[in-house]
Short mmCIF file of C-alpha atoms and ligand atoms in Angstrom, two decimals:
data_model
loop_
_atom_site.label_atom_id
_atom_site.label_comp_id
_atom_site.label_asym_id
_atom_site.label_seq_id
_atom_site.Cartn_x
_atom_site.Cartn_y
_atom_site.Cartn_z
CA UNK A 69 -77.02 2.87 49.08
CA UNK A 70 -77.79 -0.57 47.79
CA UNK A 71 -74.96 -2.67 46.54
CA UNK A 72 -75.55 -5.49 43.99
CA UNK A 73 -73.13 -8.17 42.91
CA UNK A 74 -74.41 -10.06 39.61
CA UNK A 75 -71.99 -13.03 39.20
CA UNK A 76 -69.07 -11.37 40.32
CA UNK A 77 -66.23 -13.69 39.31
CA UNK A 78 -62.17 -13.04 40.11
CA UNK A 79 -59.80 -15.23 38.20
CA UNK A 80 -55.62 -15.04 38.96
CA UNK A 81 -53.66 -16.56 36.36
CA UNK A 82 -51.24 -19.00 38.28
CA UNK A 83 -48.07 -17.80 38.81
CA UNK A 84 -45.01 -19.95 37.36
CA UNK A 85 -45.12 -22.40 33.91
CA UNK A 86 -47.55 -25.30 35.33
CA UNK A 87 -49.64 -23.02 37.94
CA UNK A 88 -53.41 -23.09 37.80
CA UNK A 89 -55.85 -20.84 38.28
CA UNK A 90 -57.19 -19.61 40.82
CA UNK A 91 -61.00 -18.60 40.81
CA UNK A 92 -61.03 -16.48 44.00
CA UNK A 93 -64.54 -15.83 43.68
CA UNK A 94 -66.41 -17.88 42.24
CA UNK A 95 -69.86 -15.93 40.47
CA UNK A 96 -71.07 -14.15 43.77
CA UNK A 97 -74.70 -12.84 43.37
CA UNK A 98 -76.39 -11.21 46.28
CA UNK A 99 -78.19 -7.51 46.75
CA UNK A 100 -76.54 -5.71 50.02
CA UNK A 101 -79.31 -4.15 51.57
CA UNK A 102 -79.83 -0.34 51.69
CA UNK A 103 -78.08 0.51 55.12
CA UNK A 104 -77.21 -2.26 56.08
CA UNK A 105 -73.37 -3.90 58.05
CA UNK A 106 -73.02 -7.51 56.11
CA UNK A 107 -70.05 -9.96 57.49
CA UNK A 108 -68.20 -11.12 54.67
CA UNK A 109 -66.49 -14.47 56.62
CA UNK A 110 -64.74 -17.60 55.65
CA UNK A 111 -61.47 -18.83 56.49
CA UNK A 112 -57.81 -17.39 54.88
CA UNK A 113 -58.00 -17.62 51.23
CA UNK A 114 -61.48 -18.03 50.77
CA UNK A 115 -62.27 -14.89 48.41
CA UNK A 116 -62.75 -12.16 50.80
CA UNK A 117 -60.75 -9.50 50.65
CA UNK A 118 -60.98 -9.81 46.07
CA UNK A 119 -64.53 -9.42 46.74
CA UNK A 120 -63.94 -6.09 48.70
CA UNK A 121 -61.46 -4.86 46.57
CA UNK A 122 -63.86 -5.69 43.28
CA UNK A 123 -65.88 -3.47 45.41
CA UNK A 124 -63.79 -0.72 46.00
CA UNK A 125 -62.36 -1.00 42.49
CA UNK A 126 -59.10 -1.88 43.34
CA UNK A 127 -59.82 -5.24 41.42
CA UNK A 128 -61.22 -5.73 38.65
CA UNK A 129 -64.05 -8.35 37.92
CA UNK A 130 -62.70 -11.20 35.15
CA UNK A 131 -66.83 -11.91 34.79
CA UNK A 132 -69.99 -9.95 36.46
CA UNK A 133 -71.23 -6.34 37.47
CA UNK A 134 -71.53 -4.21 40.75
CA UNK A 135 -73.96 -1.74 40.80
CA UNK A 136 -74.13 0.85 43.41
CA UNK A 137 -78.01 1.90 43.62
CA UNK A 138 -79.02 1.65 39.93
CA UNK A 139 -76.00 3.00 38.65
CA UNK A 140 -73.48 0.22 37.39
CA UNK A 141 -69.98 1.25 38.45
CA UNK A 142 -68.29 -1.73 37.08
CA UNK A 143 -65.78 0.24 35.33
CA UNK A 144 -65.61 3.56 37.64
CA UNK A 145 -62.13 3.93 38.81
CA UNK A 146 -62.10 3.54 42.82
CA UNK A 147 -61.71 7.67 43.35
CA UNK A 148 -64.98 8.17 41.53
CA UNK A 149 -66.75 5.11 43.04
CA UNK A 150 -67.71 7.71 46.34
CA UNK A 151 -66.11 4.44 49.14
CA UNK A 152 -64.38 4.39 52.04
CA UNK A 153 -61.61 1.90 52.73
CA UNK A 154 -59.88 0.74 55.72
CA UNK A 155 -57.54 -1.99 55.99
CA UNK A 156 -56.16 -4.60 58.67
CA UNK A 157 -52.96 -2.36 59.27
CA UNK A 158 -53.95 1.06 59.45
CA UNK A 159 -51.71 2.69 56.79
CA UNK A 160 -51.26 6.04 58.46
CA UNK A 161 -48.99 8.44 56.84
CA UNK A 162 -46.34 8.37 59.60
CA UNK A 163 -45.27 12.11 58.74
CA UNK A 164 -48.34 13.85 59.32
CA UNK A 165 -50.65 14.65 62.14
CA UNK A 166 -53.87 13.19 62.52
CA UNK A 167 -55.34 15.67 61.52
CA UNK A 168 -53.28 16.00 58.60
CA UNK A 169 -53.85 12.44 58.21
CA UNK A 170 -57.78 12.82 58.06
CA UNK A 171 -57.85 15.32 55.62
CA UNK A 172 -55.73 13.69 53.14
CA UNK A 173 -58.77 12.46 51.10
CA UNK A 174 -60.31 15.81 51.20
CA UNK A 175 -56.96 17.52 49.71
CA UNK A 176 -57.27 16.61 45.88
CA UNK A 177 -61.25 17.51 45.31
CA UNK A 178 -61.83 19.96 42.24
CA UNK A 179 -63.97 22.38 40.84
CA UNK A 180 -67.08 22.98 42.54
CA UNK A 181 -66.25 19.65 45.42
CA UNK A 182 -63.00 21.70 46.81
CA UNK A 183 -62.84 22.61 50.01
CA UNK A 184 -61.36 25.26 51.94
CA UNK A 185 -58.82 24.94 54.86
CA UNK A 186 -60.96 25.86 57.34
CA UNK A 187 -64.07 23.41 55.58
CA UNK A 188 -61.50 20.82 55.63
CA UNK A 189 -60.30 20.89 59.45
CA UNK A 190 -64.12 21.13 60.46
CA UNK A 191 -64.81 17.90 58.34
CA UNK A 192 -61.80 15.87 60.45
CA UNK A 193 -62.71 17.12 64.13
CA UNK A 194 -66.42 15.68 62.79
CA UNK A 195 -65.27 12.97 61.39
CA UNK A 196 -63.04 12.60 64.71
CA UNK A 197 -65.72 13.29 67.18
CA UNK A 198 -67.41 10.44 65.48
CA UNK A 199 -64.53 8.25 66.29
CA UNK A 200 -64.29 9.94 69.81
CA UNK A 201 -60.35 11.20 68.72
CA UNK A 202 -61.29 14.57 69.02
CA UNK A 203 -58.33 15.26 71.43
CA UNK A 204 -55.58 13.58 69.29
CA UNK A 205 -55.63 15.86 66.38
CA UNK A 206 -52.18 17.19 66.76
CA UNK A 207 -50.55 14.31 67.15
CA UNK A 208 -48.46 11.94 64.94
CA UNK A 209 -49.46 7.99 64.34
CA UNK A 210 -46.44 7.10 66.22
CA UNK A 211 -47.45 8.71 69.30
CA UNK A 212 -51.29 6.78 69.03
CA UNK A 213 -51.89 2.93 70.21
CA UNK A 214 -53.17 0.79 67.71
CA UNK A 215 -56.42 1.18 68.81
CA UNK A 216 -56.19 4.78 67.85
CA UNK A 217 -54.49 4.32 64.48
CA UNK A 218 -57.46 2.41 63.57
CA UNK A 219 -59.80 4.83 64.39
CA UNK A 220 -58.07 7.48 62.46
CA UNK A 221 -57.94 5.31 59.52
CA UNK A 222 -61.81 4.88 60.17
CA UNK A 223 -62.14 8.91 60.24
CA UNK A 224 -60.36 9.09 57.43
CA UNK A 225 -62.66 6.51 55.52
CA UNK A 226 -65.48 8.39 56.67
CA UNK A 227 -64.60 12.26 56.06
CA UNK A 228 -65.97 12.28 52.69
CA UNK A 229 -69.16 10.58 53.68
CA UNK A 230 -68.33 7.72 51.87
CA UNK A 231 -71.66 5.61 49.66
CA UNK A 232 -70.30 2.33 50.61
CA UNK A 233 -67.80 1.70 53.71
CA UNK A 234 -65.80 -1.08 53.36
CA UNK A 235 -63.57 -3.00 55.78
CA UNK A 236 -61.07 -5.53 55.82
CA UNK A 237 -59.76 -7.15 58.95
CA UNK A 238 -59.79 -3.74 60.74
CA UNK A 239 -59.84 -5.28 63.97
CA UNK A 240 -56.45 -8.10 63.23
CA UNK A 241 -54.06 -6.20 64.76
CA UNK A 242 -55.74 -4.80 68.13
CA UNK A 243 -55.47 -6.81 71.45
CA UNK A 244 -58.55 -9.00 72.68
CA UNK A 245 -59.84 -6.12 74.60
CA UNK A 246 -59.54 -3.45 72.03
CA UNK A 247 -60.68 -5.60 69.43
CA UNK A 248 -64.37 -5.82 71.46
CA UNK A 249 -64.59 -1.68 72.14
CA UNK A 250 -63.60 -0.97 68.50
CA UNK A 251 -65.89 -3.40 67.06
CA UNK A 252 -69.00 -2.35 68.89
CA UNK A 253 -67.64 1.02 68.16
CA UNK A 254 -67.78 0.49 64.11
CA UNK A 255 -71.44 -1.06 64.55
CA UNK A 256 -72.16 2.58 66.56
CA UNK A 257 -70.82 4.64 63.80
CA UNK A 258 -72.85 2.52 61.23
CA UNK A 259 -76.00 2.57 63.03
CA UNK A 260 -75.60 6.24 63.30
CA UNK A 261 -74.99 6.88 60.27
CA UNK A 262 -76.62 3.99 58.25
CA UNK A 263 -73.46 3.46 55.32
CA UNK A 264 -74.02 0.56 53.74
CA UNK A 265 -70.75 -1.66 55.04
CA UNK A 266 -68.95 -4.62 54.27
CA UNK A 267 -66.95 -6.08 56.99
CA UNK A 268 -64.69 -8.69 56.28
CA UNK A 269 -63.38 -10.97 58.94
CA UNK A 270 -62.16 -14.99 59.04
CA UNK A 271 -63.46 -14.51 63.00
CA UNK A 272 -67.08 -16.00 62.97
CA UNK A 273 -67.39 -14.67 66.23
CA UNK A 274 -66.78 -11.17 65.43
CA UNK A 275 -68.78 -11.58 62.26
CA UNK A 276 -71.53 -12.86 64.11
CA UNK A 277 -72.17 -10.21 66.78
CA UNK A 278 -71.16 -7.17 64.57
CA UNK A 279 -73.71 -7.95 61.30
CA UNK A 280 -76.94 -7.36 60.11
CA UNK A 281 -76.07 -10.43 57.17
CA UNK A 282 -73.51 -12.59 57.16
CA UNK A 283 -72.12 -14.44 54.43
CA UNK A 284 -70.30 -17.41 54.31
CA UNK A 285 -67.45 -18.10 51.84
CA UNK A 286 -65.76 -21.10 51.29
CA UNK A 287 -62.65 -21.31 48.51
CA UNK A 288 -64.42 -18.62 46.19
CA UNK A 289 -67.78 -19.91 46.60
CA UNK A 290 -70.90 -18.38 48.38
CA UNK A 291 -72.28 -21.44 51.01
CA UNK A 292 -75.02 -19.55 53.05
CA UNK A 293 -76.37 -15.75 53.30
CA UNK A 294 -78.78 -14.81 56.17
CA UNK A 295 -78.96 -13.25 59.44
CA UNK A 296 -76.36 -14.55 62.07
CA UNK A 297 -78.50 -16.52 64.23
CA UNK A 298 -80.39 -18.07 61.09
CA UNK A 299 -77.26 -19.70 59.87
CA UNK A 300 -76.10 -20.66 63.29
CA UNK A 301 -79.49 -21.77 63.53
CA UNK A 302 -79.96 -23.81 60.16
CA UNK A 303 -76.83 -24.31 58.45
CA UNK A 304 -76.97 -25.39 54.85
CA UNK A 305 -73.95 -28.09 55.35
CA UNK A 306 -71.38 -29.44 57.30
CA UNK A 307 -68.76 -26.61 56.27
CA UNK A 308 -70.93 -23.73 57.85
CA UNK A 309 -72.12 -25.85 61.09
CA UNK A 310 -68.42 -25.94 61.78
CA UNK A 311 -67.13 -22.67 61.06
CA UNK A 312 -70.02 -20.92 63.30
CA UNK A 313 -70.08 -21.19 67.18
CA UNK A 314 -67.64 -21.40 70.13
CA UNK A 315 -66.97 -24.13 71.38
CA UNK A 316 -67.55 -25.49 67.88
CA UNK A 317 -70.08 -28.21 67.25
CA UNK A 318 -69.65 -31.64 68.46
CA UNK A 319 -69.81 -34.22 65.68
CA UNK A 320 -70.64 -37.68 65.41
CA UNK A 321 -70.90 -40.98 63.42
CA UNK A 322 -74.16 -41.35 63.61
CA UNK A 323 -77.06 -43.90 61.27
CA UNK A 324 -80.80 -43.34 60.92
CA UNK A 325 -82.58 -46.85 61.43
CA UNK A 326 -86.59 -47.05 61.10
CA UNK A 327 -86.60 -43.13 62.11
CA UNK A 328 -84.51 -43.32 65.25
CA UNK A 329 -80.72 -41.50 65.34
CA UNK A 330 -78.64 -44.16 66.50
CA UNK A 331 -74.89 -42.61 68.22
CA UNK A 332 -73.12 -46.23 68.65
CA UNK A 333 -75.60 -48.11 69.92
CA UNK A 334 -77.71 -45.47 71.61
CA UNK A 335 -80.87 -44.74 69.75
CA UNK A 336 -80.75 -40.56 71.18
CA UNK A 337 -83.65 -38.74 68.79
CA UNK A 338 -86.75 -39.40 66.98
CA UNK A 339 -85.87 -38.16 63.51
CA UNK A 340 -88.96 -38.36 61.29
CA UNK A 341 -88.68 -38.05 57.26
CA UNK A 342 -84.85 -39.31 57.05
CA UNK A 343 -84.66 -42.93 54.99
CA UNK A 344 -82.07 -45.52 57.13
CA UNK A 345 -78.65 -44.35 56.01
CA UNK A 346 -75.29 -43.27 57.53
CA UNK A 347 -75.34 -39.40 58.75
CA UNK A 348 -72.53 -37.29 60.30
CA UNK A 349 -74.26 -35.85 62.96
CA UNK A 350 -73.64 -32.17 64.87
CA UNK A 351 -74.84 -31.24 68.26
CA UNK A 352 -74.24 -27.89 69.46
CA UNK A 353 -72.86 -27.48 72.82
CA UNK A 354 -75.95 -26.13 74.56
CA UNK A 355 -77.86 -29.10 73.13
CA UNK A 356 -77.53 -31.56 75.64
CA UNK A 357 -79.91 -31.99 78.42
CA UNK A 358 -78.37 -33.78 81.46
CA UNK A 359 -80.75 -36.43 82.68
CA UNK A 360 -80.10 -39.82 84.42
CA UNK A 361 -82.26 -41.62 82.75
CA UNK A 362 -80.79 -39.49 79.29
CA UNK A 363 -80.59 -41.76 76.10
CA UNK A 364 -77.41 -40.67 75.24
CA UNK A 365 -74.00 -42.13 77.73
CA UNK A 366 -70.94 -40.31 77.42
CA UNK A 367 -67.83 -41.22 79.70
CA UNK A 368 -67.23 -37.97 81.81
CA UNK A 369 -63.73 -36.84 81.13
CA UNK A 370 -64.10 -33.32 83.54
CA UNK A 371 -66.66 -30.55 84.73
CA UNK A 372 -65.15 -27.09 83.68
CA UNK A 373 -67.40 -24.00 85.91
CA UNK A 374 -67.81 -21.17 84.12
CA UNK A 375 -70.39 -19.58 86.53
CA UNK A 376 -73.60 -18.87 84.71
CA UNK A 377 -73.10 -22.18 83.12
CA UNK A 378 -70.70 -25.16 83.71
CA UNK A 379 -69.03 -27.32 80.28
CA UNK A 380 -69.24 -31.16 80.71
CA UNK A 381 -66.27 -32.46 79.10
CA UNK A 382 -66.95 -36.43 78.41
CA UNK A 383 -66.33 -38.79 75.56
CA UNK A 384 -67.54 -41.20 73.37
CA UNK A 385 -66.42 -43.70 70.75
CA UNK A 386 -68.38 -42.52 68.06
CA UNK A 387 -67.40 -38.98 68.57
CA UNK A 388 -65.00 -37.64 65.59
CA UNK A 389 -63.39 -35.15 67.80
CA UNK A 390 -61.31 -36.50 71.26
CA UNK A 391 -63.61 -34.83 73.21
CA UNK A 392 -67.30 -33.59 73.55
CA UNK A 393 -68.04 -30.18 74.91
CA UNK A 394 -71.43 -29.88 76.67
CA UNK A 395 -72.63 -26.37 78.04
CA UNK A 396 -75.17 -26.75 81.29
CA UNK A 397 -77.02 -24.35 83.21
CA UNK A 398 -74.90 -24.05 86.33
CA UNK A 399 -78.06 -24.91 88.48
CA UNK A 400 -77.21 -28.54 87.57
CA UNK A 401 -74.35 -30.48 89.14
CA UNK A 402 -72.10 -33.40 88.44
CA UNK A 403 -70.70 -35.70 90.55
CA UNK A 404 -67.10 -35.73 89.54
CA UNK A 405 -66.29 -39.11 92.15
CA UNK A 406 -69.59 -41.03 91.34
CA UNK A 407 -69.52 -43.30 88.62
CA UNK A 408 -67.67 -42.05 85.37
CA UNK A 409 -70.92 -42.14 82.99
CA UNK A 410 -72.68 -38.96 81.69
CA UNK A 411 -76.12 -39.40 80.05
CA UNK A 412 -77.58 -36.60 78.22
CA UNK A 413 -81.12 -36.22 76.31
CA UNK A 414 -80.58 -33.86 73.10
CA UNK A 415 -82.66 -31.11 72.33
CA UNK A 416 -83.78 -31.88 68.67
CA UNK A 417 -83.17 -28.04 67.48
CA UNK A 418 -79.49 -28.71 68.16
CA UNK A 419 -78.88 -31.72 66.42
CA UNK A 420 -77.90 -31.25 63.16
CA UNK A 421 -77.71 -34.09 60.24
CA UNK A 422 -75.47 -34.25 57.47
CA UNK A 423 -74.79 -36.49 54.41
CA UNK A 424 -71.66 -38.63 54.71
CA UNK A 425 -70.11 -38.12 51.47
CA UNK A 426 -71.37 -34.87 50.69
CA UNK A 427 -71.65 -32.70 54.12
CA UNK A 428 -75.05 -31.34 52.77
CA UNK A 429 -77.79 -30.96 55.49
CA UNK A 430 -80.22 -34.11 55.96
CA UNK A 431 -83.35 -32.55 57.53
CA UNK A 432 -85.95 -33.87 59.73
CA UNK A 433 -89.05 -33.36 61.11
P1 ADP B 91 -59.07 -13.85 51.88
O1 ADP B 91 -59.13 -12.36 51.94
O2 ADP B 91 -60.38 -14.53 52.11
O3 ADP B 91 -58.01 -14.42 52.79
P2 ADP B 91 -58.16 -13.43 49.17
O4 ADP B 91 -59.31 -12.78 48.52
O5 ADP B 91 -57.02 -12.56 49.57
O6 ADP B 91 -58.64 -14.30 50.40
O7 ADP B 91 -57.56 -14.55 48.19
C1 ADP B 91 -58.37 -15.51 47.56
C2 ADP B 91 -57.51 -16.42 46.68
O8 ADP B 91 -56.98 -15.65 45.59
C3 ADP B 91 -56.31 -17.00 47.38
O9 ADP B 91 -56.11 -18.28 46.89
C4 ADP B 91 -55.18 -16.08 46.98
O10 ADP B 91 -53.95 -16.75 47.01
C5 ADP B 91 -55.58 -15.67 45.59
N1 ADP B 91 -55.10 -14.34 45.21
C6 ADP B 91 -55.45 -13.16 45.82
N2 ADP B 91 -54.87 -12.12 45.24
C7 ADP B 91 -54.11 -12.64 44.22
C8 ADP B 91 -53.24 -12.05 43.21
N3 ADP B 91 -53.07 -10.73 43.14
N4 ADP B 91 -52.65 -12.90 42.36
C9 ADP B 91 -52.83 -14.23 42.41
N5 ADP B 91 -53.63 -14.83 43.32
C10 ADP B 91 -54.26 -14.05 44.21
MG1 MG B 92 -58.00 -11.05 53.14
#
């Protein structure tokens, strides 16, 4: 089922005399592909979880239109709008069973949709086999690990087949390891059975590895829609470069001067088609190439080894952050007790140029 937001638009009246408003989302157009998982990501606040509940119908849109397939269901109440839901904390009914707890949406169909007993028990151990908490049917939430609450809240989204499964923060309260096996769990179930899902998360990691699409959301506002690597790849500005990648990127003062880059006083990349100006400038962690003869001279701060790789830690006066993170293939190696210097030649994918005053990209050839 394709999902279409036409300038989707959320206004909260402030609360108290001399509040403003608050424009949550700020007219969000974009077609969710048939089938396909899209990230919605940005940090706290920035619009997410209003644009999954205009979605679901839980909210309703102060401008704009959702259509599910052709049919517009701006004004469908959430029962009727055929979605699953499942939340950060898994809302379990405490009193009932799993089971119990699975077939909870499947209790109040009518007329020719209701279901019998027996329909409705085989519908939960599917949905639970799907989920792989076949064996936990009898028991209550309290007796499951979080891990498991989630997944019954995920059976439960799923037991009516939902058109549209939509989730948000599912994985906030697991532990690190959890949160990895349920994740690539939920991009199993969806591959399998190809519901069109909207995953929200403020972890760009998580977003990253678990989506088809990701977009990027920034106070309300839409910044950059595209596959994962193609934003991590080509970020429109400065606010997406930052929020994508671990270790983040390292940033600089930087100038353009007769086409060179210029970090300090180190002229460090051709950059052709930029005018002479003042540029922040990003380079990712694996763009640094150590070299002797490198352009670029950092003061070495510490070597970190990592085994496949090892991090350069160094420094530099025009960095913005205290200290630059370099990743290296672990065949190279640093002398720690040789002279303190660093020098690096950057690979010119990785270095990323933005406008001073406005963060927006400054490409070059
Ligand atoms: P996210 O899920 O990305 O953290 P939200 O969508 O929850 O962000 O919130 C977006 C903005 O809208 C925030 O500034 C939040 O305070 C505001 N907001 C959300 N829900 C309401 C509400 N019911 N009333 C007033 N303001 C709200
Ligand atoms: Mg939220």
């Amino acid at each position: 089922m394709k999902v279409t937001l036409e300038h989707l638009t959320k206004k909260f009246a402030g609360r108290g005399r001399k509040a403003k408003e608050v424009v949550a989302v700020n007219d969000f157009t974009f077609e969710i592909p048939d089938g396909k998982l899209v990230g919605l990501l940005g940090p706290s606040g920035c619009g997410k979880s209003t644009t999954l509940f205009m979605i679901c119908g839980l909210e309703s849109p102060t401008e704009g239109k959702i259509f599910f397939g052709e049919e517009d269901v701006t004004e469908i109440p959430p029962e009727n709008r055929g979605v699953g839901i499942v939340f950060q904390n898994y809302a379990l009914y405490p009193h009932l069973t799993v089971r119990q707890n699975i077939t909870f949406p499947l209790e109040n169909l009518k007329g020719k949709d209701k279901l019998t007993k027996q329909e409705m028990n085989e519908r939960a151990l599917e949905a639970a086999k799907l989920v792989q908490i076949d064996e936990l049917l009898d028991r209550k939430p309290s007796e499951l690990s979080g891990g498991q609450q989630q997944r019954v809240a995920i059976a439960r989204a799923m037991v009516k087949t939902p058109r549209v499964l939509l989730l948000d923060e599912p994985l906030s309260n697991l532990d690190a390891r959890l949160r990895l096996q349920t994740r690539e769990e939920i991009r199993r179930i969806q591959r399998e059975t190809k519901i069109t899902t909207v995953f929200v998360t403020h972890d760009q990691e998580e977003a990253m590895s678990i989506s088809d699409l990701i977009v990027v959301m920034k106070e309300g506002v839409v910044q950059q829609i595209g596959k994962p690597q193609d934003v991590y790849d080509d970020p429109i500005n400065l606010f997406v470069a930052k929020f994508l990648g671990t270790p983040q990127i390292n940033m600089f003062d930087g100038r353009v001067e007769g086409g060179k880059l210029y970090i300090g006083s180190d002229a460090v990349l051709d950059v052709n088609g930029v005018s002479d100006r003042e540029v922040e400038v990003g380079v990712r962690p694996e763009g640094f190439i150590l070299r002797e003869d490198g352009a670029f001279g950092c003061d070495l701060v510490r070597v970190e080894v990592m085994g496949r790789d090892i991090s350069v830690v160094s420094a530099n006066k025009a960095s913005q952050n205290p200290t630059i993170r370099s990743i290296i293939d672990a065949e190279n190696s640093v002398d720690e007790d040789g002279d303190k210097v660093v020098r690096f030649d950057l690979k010119p994918s990785k270095v990323l140029l933005f406008d001073r005053s406005t963060g927006a990209r400054v490409r070059f050839e």
